[in-house]
Tab-separated table of N, CA, C and O in Angstrom:
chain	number	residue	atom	x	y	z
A	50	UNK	N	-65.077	47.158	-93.935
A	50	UNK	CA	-64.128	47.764	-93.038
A	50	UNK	C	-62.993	46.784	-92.820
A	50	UNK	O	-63.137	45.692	-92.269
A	51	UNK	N	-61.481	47.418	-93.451
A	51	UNK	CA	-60.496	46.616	-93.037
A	51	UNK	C	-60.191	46.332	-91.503
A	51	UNK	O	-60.688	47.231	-90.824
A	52	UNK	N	-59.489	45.307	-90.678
A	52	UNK	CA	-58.744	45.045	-89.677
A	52	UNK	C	-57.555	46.006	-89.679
A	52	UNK	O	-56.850	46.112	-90.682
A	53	UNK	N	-57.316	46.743	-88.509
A	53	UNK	CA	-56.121	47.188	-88.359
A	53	UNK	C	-54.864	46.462	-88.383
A	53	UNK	O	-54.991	45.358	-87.853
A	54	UNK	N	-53.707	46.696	-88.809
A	54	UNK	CA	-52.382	45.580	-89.186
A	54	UNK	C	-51.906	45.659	-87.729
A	54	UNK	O	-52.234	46.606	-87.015
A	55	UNK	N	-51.293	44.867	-87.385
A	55	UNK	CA	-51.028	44.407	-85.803
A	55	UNK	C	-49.915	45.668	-85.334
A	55	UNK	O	-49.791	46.206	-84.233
A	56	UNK	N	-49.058	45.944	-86.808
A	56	UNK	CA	-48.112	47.485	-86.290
A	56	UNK	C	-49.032	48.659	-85.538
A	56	UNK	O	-48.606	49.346	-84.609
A	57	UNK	N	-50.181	48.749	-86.027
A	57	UNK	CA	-50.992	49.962	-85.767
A	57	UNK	C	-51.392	49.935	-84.351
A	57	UNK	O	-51.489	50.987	-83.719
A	58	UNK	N	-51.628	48.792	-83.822
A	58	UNK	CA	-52.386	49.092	-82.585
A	58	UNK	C	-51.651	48.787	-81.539
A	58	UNK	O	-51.148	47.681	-81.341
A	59	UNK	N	-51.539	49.951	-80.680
A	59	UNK	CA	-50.948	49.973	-79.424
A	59	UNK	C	-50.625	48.879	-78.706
A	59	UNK	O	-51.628	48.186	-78.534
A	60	UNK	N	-49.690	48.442	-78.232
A	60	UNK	CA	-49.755	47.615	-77.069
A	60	UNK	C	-49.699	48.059	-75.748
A	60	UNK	O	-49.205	49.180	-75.627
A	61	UNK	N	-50.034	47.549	-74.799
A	61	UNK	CA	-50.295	48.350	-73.307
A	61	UNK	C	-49.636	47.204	-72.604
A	61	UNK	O	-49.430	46.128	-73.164
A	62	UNK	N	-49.402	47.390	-71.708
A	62	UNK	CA	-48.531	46.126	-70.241
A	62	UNK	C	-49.222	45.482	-69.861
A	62	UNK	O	-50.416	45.770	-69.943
A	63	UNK	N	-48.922	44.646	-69.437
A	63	UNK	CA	-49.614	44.124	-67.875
A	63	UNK	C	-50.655	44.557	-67.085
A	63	UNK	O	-51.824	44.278	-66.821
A	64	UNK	N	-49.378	45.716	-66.678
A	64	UNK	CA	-50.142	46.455	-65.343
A	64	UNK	C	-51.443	47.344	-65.864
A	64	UNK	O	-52.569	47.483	-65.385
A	65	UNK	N	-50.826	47.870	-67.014
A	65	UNK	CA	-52.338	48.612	-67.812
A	65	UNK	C	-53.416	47.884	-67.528
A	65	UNK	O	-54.451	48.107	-66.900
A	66	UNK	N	-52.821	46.631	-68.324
A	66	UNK	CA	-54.354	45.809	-68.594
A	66	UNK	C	-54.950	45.596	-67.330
A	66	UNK	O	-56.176	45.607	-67.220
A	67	UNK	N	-54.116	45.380	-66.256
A	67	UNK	CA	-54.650	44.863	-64.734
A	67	UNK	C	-55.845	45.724	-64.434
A	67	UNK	O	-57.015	45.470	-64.148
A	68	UNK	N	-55.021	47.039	-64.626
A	68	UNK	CA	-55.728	48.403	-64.013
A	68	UNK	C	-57.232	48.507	-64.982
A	68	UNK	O	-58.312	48.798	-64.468
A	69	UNK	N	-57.117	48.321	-65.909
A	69	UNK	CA	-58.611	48.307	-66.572
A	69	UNK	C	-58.945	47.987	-66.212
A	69	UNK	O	-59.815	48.607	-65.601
A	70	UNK	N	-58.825	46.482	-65.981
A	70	UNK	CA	-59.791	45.009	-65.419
A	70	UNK	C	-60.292	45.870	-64.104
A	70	UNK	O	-61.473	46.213	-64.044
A	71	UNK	N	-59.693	46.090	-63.423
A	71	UNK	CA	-59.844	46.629	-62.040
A	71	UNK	C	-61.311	47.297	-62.223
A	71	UNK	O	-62.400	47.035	-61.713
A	72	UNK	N	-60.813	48.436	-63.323
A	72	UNK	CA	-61.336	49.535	-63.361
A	72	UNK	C	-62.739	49.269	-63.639
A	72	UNK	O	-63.642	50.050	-63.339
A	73	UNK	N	-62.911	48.086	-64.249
A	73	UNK	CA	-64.128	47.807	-65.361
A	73	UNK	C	-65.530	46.752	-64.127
A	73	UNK	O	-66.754	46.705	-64.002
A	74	UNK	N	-64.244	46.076	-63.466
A	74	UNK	CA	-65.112	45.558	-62.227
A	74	UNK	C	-65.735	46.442	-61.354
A	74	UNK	O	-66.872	46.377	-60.887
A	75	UNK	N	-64.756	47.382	-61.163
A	75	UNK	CA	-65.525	48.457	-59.879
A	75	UNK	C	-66.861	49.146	-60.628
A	75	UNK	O	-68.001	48.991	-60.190
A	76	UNK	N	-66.630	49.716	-61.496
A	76	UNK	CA	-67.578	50.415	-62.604
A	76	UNK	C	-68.705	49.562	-63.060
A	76	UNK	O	-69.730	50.016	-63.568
A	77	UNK	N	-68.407	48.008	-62.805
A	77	UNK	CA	-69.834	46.721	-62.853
A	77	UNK	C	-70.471	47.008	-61.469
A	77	UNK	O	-71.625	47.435	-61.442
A	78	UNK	N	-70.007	46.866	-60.688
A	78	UNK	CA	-70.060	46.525	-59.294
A	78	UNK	C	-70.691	47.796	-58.826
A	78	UNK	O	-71.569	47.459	-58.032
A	79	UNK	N	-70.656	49.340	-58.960
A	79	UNK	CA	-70.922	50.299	-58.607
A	79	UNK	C	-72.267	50.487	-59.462
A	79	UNK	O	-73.327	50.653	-58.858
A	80	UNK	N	-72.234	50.462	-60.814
A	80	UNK	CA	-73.319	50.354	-61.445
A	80	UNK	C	-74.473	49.298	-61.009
A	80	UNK	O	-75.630	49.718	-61.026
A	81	UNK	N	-74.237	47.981	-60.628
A	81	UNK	CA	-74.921	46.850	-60.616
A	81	UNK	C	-75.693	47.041	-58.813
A	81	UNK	O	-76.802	46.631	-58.473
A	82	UNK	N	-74.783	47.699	-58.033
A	82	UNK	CA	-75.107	47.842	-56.847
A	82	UNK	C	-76.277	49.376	-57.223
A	82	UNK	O	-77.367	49.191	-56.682
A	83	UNK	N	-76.230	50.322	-57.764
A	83	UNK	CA	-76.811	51.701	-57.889
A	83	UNK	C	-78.123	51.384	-58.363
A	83	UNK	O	-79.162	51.944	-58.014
A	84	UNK	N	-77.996	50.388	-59.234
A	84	UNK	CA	-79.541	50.007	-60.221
A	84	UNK	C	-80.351	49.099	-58.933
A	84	UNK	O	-81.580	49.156	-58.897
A	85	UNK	N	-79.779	48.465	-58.140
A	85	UNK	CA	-80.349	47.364	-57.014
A	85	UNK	C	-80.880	48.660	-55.722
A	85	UNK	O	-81.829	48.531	-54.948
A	86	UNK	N	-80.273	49.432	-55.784
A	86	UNK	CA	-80.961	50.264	-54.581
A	86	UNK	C	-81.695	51.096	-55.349
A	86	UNK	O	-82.678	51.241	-54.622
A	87	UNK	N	-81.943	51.875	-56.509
A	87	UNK	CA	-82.670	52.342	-57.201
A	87	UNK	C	-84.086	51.579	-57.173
A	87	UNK	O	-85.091	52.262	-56.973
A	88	UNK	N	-84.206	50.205	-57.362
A	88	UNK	CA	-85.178	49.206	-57.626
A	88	UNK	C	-85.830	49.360	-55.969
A	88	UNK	O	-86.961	49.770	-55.706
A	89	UNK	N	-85.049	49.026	-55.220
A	89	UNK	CA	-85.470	49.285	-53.741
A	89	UNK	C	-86.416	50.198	-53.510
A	89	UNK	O	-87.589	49.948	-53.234
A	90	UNK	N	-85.807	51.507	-53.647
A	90	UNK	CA	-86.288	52.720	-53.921
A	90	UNK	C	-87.551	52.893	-54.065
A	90	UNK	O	-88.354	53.498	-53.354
A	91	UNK	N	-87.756	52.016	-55.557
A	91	UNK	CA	-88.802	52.554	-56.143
A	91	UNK	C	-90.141	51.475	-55.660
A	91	UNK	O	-91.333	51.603	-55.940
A	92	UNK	N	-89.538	50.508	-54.929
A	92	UNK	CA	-90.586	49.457	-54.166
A	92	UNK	C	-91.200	49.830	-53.091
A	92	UNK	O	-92.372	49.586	-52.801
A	93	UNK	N	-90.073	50.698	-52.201
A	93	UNK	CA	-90.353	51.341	-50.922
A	93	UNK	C	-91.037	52.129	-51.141
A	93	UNK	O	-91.958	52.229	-50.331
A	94	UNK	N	-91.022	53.308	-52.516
A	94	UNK	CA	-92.230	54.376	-52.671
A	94	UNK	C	-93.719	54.179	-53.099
A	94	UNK	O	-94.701	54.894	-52.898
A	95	UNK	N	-93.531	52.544	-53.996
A	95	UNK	CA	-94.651	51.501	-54.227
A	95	UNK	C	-95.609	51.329	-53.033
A	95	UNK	O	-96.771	51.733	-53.073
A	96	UNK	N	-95.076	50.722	-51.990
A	96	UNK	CA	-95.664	50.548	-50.448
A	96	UNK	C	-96.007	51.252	-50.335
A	96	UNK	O	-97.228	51.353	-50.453
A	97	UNK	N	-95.118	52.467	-49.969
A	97	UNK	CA	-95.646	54.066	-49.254
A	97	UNK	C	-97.063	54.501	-50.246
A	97	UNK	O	-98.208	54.649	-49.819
A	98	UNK	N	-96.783	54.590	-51.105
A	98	UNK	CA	-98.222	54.899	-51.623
A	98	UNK	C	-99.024	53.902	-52.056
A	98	UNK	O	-99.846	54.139	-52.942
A	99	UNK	N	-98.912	52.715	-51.531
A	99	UNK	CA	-100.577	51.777	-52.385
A	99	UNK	C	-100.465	51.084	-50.553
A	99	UNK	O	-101.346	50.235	-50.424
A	100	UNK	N	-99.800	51.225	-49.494
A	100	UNK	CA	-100.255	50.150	-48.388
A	100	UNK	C	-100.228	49.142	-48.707
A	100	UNK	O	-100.699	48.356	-47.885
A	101	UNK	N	-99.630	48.453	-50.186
A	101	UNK	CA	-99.685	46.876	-50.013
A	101	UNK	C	-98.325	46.366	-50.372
A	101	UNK	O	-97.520	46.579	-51.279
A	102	UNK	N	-98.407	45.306	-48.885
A	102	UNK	CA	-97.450	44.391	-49.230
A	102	UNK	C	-97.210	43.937	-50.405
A	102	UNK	O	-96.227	44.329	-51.033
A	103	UNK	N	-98.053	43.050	-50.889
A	103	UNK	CA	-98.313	42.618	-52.233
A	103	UNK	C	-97.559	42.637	-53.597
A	103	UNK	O	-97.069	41.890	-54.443
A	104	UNK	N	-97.836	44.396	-53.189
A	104	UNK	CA	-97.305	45.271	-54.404
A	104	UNK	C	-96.009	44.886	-54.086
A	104	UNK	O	-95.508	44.059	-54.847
A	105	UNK	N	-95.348	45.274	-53.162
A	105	UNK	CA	-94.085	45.325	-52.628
A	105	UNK	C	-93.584	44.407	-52.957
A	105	UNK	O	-92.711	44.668	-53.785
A	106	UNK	N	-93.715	42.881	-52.632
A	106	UNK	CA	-93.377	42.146	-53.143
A	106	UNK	C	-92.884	41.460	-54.528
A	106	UNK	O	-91.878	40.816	-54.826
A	107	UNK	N	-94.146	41.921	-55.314
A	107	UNK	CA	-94.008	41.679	-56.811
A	107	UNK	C	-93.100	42.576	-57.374
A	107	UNK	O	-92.377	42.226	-58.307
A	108	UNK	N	-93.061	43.931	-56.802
A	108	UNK	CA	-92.044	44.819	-57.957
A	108	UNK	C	-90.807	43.866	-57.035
A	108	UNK	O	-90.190	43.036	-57.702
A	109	UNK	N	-90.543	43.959	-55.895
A	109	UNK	CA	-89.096	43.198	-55.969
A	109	UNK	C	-88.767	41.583	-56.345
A	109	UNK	O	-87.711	40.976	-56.166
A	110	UNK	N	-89.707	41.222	-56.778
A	110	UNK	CA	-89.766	39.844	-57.667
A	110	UNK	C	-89.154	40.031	-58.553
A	110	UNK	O	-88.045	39.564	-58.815
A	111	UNK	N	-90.089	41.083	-59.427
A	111	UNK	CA	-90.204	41.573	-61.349
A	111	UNK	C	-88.731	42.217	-61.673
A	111	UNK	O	-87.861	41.875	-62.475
A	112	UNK	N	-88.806	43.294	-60.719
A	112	UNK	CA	-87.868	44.470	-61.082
A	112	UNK	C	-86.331	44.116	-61.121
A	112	UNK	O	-85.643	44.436	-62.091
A	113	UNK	N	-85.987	43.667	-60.393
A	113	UNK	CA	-84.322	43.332	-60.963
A	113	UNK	C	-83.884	42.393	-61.725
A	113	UNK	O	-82.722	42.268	-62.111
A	114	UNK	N	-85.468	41.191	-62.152
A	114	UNK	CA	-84.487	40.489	-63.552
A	114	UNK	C	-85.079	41.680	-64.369
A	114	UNK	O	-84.219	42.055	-65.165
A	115	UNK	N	-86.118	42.348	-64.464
A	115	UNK	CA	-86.179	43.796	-65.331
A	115	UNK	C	-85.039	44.616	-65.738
A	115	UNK	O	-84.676	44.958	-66.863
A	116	UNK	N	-84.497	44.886	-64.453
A	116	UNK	CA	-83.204	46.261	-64.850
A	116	UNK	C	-81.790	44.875	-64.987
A	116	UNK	O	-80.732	45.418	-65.305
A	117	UNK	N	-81.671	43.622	-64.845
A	117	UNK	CA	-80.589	43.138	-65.632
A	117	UNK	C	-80.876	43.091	-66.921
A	117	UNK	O	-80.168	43.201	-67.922
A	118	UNK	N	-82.283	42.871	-66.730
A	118	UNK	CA	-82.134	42.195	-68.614
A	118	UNK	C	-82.123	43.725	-69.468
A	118	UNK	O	-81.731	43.676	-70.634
A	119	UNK	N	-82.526	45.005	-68.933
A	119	UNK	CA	-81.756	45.831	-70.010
A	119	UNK	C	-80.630	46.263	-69.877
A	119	UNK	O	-79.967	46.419	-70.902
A	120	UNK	N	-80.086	46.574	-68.665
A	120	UNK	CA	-78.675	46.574	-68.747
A	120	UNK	C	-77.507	45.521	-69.748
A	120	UNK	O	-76.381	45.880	-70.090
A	121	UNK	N	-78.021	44.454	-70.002
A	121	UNK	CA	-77.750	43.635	-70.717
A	121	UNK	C	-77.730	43.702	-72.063
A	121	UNK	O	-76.750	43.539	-72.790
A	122	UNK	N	-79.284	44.043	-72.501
A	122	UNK	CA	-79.677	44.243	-73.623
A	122	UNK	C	-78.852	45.431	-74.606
A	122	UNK	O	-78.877	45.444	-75.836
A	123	UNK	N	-78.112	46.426	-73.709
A	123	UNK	CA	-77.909	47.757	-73.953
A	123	UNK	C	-76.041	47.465	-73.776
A	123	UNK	O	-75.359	48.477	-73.609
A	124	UNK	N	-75.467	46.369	-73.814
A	124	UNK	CA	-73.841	46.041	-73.790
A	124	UNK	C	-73.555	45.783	-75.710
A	124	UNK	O	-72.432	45.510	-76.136
């Protein structure tokens, strides 16, 4: 697969690029916050049904280097 010649590909501004960046942080940040209360979630329903602390504890140990490392895995 050739490289596109530098005529071919668009250039965008500044402000474009700003606005991505923007765009791409909020869209980390919204995602990264959604997967962290999801994990919550699913710790709090852990408790609710087994009564143990324990449990509780360990999934919120395990579980969010869990859901970084595939979120990661999957870029």
């Amino acid at each position: 697969m050739s490289n596109p010649s530098p005529e071919s590909v668009p250039m965008i501004s500044n402000r474009q690029s700003n606005a991505q960046i923007i765009k791409a942080f909020i869209s980390n940040f919204i995602s990264s916050l959604s997967g962290k209360m999801f994990s919550f979630g699913l710790g709090l329903m852990l408790l609710d049904e087994t009564h143990s602390a324990i449990s509780f504890g360990l999934n919120m140990l395990i579980t969010p280097h869990h859901w970084s490392t595939l979120s990661s895995a999957h870029r």
